[in-house]
mmCIF file of C-alpha atoms in Angstrom:
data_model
loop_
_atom_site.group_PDB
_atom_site.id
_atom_site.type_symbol
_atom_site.label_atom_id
_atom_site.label_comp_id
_atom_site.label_asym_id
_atom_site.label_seq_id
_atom_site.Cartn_x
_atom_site.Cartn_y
_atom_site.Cartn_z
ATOM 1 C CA UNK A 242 79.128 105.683 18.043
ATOM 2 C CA UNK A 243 75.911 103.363 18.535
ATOM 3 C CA UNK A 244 74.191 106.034 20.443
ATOM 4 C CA UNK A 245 75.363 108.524 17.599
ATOM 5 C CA UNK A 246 73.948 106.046 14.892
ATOM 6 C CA UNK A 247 70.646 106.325 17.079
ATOM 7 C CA UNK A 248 70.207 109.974 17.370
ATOM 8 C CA UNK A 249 70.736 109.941 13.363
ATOM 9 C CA UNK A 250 68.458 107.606 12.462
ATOM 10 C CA UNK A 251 66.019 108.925 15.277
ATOM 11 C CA UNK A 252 66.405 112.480 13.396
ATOM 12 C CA UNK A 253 65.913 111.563 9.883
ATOM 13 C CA UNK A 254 62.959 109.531 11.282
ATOM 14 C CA UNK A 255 61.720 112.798 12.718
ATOM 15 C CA UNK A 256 62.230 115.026 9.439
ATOM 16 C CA UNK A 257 60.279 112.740 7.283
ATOM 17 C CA UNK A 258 57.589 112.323 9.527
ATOM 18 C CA UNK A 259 57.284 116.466 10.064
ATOM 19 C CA UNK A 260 58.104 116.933 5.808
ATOM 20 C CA UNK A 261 60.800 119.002 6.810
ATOM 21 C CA UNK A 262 63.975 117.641 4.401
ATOM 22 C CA UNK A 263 65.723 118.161 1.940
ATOM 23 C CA UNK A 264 65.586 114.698 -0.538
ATOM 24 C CA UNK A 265 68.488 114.756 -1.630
ATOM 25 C CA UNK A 266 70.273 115.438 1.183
ATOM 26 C CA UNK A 267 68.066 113.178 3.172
ATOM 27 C CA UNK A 268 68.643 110.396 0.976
ATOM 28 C CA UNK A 269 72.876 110.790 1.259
ATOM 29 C CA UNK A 270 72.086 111.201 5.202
ATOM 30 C CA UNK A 271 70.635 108.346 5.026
ATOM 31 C CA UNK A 272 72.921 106.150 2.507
ATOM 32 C CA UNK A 273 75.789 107.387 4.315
ATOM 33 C CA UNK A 274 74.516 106.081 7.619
ATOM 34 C CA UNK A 275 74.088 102.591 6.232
ATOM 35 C CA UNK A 276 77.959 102.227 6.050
ATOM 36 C CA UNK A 277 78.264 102.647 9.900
ATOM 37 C CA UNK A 278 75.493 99.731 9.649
ATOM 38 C CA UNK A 279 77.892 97.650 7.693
ATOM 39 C CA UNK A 280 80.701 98.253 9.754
ATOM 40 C CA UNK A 281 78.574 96.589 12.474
ATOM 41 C CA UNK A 282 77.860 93.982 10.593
ATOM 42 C CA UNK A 283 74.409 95.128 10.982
ATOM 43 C CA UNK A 284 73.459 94.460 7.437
ATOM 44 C CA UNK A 285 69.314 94.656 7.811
ATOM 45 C CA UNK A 286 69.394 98.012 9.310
ATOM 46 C CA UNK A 287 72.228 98.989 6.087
ATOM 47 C CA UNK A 288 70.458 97.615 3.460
ATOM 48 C CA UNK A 289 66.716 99.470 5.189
ATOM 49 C CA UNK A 290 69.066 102.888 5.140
ATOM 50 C CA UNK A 291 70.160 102.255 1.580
ATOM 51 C CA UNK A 292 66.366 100.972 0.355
ATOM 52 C CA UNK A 293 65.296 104.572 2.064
ATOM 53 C CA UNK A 294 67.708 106.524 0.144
ATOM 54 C CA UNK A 295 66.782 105.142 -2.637
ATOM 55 C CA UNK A 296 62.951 105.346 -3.008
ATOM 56 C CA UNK A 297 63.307 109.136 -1.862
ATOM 57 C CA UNK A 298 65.464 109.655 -4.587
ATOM 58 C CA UNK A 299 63.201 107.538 -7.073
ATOM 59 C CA UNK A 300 60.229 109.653 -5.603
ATOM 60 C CA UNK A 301 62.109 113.187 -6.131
ATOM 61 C CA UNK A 302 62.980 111.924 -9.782
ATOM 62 C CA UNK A 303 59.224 111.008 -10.197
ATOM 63 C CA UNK A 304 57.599 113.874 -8.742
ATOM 64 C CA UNK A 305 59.661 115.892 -11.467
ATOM 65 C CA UNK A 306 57.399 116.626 -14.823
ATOM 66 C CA UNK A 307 59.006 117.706 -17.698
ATOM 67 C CA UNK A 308 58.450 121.091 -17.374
ATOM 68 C CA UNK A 309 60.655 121.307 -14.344
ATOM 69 C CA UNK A 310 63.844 119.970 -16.297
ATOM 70 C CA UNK A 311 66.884 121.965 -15.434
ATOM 71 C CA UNK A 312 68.860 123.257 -18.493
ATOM 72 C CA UNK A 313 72.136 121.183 -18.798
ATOM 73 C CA UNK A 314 75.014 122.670 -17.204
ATOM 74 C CA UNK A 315 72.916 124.004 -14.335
ATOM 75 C CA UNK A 316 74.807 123.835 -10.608
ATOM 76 C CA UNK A 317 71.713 123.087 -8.617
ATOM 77 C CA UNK A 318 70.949 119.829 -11.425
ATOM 78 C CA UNK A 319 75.155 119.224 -11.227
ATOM 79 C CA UNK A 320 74.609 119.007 -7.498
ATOM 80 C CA UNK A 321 71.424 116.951 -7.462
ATOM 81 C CA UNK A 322 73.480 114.341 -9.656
ATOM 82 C CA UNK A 323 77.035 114.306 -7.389
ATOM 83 C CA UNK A 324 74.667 113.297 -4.416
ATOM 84 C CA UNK A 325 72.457 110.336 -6.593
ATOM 85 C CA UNK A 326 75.769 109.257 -7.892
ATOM 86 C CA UNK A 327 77.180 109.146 -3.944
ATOM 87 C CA UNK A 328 73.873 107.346 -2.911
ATOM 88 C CA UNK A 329 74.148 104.811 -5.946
ATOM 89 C CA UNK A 330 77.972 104.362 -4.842
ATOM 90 C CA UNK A 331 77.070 103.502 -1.201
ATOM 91 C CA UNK A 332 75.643 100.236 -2.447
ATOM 92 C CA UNK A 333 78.909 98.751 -3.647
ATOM 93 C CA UNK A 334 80.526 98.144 -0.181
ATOM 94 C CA UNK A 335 76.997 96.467 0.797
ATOM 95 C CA UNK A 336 77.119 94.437 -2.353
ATOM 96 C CA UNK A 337 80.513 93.340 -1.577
ATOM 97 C CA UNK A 338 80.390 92.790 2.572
ATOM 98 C CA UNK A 339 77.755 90.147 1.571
ATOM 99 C CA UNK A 340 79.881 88.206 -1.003
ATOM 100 C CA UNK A 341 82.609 87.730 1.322
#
């Protein structure tokens, strides 16, 4: 599974650096990696995966002017919001691994 947390973090390397991602996705790819991190007890590469995720979300929200506002109710915004809400989730076990 180390060589498998490699490859992952070798690939979402590689899809920033070409611009070819999705944010959102990229960012739960990424938060989701950090709990193999923490299962490691590898908390500086967990909290860099988690940090990630969460400036390309900040950036998505910030590149978005109010013009581009979804209507309430829409799937693609209902979507956009599970997978912020997952990220933002991912940082509990992290928060907690380090108080014990």
């Amino acid at each position: 599974t180390q060589l498998a947390a490699h490859y992952c973090m070798g690939t979402l390397q590689r899809q920033l650096s070409i611009d070819n991602h999705d944010p959102h996705d990229w960012a739960l790819n990424s938060g989701t990696l950090s709990c193999y991190f923490l299962s490691q007890r590898r908390y500086r590469d967990a909290l860099y995966c988690l940090a990630s995720s969460a400036c390309m979300l900040a950036k998505q929200g910030a590149g978005k002017e109010a013009g581009d506002a979804k209507e309430a109710g829409d799937p693609e915004s209902e979507v956009m919001a599970r997978k912020k809400a997952t990220v933002s989730r991912l940082w509990i076990p992290y928060a907690l691994e380090l108080l014990e």
